[in-house]
PDB file of C-alpha atoms in Angstrom:
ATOM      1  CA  UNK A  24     179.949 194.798  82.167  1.00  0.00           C
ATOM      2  CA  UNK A  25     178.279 193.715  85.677  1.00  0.00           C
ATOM      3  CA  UNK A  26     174.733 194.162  86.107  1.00  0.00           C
ATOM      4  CA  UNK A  27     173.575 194.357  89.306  1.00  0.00           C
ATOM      5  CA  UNK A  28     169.653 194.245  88.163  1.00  0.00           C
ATOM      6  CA  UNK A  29     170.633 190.745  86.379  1.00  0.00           C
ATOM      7  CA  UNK A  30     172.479 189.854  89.363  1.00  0.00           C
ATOM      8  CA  UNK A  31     169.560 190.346  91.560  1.00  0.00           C
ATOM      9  CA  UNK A  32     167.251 188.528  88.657  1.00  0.00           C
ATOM     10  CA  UNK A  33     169.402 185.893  88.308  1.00  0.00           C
ATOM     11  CA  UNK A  34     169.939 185.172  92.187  1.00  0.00           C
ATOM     12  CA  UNK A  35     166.094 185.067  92.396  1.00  0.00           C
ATOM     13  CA  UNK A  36     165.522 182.576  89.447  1.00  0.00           C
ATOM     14  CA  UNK A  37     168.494 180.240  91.267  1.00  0.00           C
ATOM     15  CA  UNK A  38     166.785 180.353  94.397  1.00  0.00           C
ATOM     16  CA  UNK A  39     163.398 179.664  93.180  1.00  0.00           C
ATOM     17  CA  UNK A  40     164.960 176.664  90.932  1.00  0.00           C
ATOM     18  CA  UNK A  41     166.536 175.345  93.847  1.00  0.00           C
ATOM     19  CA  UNK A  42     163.333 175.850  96.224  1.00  0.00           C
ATOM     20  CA  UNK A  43     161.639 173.784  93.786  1.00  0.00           C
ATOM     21  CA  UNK A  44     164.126 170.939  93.034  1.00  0.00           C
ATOM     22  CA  UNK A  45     166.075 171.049  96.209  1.00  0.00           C
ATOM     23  CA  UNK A  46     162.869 170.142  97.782  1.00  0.00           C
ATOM     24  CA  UNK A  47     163.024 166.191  98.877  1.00  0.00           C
ATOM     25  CA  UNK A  48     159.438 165.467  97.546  1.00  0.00           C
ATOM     26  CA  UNK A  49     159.968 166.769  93.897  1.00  0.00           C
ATOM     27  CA  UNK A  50     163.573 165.457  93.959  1.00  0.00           C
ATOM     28  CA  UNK A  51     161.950 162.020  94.800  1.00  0.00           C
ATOM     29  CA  UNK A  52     159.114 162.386  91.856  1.00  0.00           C
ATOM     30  CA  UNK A  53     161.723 163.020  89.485  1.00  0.00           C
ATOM     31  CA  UNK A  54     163.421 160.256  90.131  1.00  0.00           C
ATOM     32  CA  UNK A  55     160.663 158.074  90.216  1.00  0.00           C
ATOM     33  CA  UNK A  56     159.938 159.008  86.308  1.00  0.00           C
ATOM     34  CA  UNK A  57     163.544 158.960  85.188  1.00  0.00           C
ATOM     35  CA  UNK A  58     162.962 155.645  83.114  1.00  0.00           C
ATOM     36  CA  UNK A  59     161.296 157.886  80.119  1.00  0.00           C
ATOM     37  CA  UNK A  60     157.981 155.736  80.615  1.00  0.00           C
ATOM     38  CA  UNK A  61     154.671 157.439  81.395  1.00  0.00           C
ATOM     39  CA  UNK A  62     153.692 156.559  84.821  1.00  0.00           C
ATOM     40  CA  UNK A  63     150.211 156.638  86.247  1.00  0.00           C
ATOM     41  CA  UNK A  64     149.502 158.796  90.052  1.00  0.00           C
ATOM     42  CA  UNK A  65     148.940 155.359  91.948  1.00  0.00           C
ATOM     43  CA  UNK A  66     152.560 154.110  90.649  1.00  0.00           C
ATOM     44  CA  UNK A  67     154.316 157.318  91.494  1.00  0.00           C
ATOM     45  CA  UNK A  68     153.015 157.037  95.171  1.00  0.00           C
ATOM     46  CA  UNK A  69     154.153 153.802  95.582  1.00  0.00           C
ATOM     47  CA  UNK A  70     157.765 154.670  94.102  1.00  0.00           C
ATOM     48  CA  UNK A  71     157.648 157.520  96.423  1.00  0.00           C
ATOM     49  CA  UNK A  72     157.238 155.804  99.413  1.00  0.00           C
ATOM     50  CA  UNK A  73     156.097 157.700 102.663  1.00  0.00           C
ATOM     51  CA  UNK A  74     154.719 160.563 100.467  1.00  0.00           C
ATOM     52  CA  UNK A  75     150.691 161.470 101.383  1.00  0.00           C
ATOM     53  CA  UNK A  76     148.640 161.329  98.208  1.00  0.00           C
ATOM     54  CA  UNK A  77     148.164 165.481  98.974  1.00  0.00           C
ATOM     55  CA  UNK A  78     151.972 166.452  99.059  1.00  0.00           C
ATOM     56  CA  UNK A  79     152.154 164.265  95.975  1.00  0.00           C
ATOM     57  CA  UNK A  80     148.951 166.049  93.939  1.00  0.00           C
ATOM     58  CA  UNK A  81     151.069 169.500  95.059  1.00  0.00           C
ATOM     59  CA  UNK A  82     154.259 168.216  93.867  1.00  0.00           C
ATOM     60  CA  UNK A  83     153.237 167.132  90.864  1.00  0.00           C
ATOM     61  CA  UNK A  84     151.078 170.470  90.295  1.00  0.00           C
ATOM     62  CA  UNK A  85     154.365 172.511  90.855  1.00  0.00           C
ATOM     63  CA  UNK A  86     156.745 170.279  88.665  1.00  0.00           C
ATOM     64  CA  UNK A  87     153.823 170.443  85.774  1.00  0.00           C
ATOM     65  CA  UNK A  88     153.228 174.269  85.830  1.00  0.00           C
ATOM     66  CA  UNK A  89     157.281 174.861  85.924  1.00  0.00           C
ATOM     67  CA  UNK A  90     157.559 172.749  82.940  1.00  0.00           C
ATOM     68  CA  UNK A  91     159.310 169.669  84.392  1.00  0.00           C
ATOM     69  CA  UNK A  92     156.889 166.814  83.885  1.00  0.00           C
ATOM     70  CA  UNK A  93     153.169 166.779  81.556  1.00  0.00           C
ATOM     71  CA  UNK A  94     150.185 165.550  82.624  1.00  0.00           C
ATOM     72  CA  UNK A  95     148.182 163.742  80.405  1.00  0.00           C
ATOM     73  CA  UNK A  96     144.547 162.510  80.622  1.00  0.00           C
ATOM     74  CA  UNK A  97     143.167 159.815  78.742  1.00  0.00           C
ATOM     75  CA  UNK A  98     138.683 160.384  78.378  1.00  0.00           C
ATOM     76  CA  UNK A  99     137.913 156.796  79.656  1.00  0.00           C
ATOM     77  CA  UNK A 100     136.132 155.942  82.481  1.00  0.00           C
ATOM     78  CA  UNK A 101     137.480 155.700  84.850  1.00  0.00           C
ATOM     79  CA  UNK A 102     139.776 158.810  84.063  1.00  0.00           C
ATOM     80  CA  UNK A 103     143.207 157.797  83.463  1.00  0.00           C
ATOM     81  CA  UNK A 104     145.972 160.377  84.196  1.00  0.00           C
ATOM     82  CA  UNK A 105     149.690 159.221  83.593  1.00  0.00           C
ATOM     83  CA  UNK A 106     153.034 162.026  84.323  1.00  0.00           C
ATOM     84  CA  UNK A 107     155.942 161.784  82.583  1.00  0.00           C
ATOM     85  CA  UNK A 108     158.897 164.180  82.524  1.00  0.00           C
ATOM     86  CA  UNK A 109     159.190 166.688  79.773  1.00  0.00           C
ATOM     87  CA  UNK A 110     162.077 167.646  77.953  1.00  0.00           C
ATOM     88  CA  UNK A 111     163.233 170.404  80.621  1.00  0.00           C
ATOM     89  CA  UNK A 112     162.874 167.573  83.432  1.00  0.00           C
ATOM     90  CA  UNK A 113     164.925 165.278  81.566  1.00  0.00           C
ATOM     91  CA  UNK A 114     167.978 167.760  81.411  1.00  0.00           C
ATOM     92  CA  UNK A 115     167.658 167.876  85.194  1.00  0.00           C
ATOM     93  CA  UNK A 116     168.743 164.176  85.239  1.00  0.00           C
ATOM     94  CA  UNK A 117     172.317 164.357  85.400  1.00  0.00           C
ATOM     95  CA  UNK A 118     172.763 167.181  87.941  1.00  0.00           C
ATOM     96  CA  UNK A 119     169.966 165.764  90.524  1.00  0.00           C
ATOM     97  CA  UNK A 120     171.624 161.997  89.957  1.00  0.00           C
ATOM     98  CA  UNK A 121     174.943 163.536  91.149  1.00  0.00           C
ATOM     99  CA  UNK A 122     173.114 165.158  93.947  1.00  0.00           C
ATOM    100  CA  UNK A 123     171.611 161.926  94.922  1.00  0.00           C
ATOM    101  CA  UNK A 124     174.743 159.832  94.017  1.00  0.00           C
ATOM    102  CA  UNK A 125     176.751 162.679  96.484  1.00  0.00           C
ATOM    103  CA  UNK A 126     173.742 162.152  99.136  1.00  0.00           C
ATOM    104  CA  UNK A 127     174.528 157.979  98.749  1.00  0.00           C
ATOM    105  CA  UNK A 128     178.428 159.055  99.393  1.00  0.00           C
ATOM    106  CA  UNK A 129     178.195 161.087 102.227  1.00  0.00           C
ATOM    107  CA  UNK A 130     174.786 161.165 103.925  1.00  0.00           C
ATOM    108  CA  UNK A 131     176.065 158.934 106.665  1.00  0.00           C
ATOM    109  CA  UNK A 132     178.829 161.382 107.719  1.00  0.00           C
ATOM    110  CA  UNK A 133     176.467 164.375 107.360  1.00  0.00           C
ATOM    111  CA  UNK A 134     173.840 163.013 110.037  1.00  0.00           C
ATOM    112  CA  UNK A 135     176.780 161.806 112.080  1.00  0.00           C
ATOM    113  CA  UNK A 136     177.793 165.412 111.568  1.00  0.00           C
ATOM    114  CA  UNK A 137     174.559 166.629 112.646  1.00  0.00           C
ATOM    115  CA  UNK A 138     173.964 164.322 115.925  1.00  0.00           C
ATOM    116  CA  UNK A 139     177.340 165.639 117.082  1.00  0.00           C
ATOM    117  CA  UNK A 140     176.526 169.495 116.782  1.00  0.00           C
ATOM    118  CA  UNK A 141     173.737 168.897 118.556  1.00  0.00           C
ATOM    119  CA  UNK A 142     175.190 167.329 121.627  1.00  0.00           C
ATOM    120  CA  UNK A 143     175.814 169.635 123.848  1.00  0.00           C
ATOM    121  CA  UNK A 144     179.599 169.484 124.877  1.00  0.00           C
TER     122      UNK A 144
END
């Protein structure tokens, strides 16, 4: 039977999923740690290139507290902090690779797309 309060719950979860991946900086951090190997915060922003060392602390704030990726911090001095994805981020993989494979495949038409709805006829 339909539910329209699970409708309505479900609808928000997808949109706050999507708000979070669907957004090109986390996208882009996921990525960067796909290769399963813990990564330290001055590696990540230089696989992320064009990325400002704040939008990368909030991305990487966001993708920890929703489970994607784990922090860890080693007690030396100086403080050593390396991300890595979690199991949750690693099921993301596949879908966000054909997102990013689909990007590769059509990105070219979609700006040309773009540029002409813009001009004005």
């Amino acid at each position: 039977m339909f539910a329209p309060e699970a409708a309505v719950s479900d609808c928000q979860a997808t949109a706050e999923i999507l708000a979070r991946v669907g957004d090109k900086w986390s996208a882009l951090v996921i990525a960067a740690l796909a290769s399963g190997e813990p990564v330290r915060y001055n590696e990540l922003h230089r696989r992320v290139e064009s990325i400002s060392q704040r939008m990368l602390t909030l991305t990487l704030k966001g993708l920890e507290q929703d489970g994607l990726i784990r922090r860890e911090q080693f007690p030396t001095i100086p403080p050593r902090v390396e991300y890595s994805l979690t199991s949750l981020g690693e099921s993301l993989l596949p879908p966000l690779r054909a997102l990013l494979d689909w990007a590769s495949l059509h990105g070219k038409t979609m700006m040309a797309e773009r540029r002409k709805a813009k001009t004005p006829s």
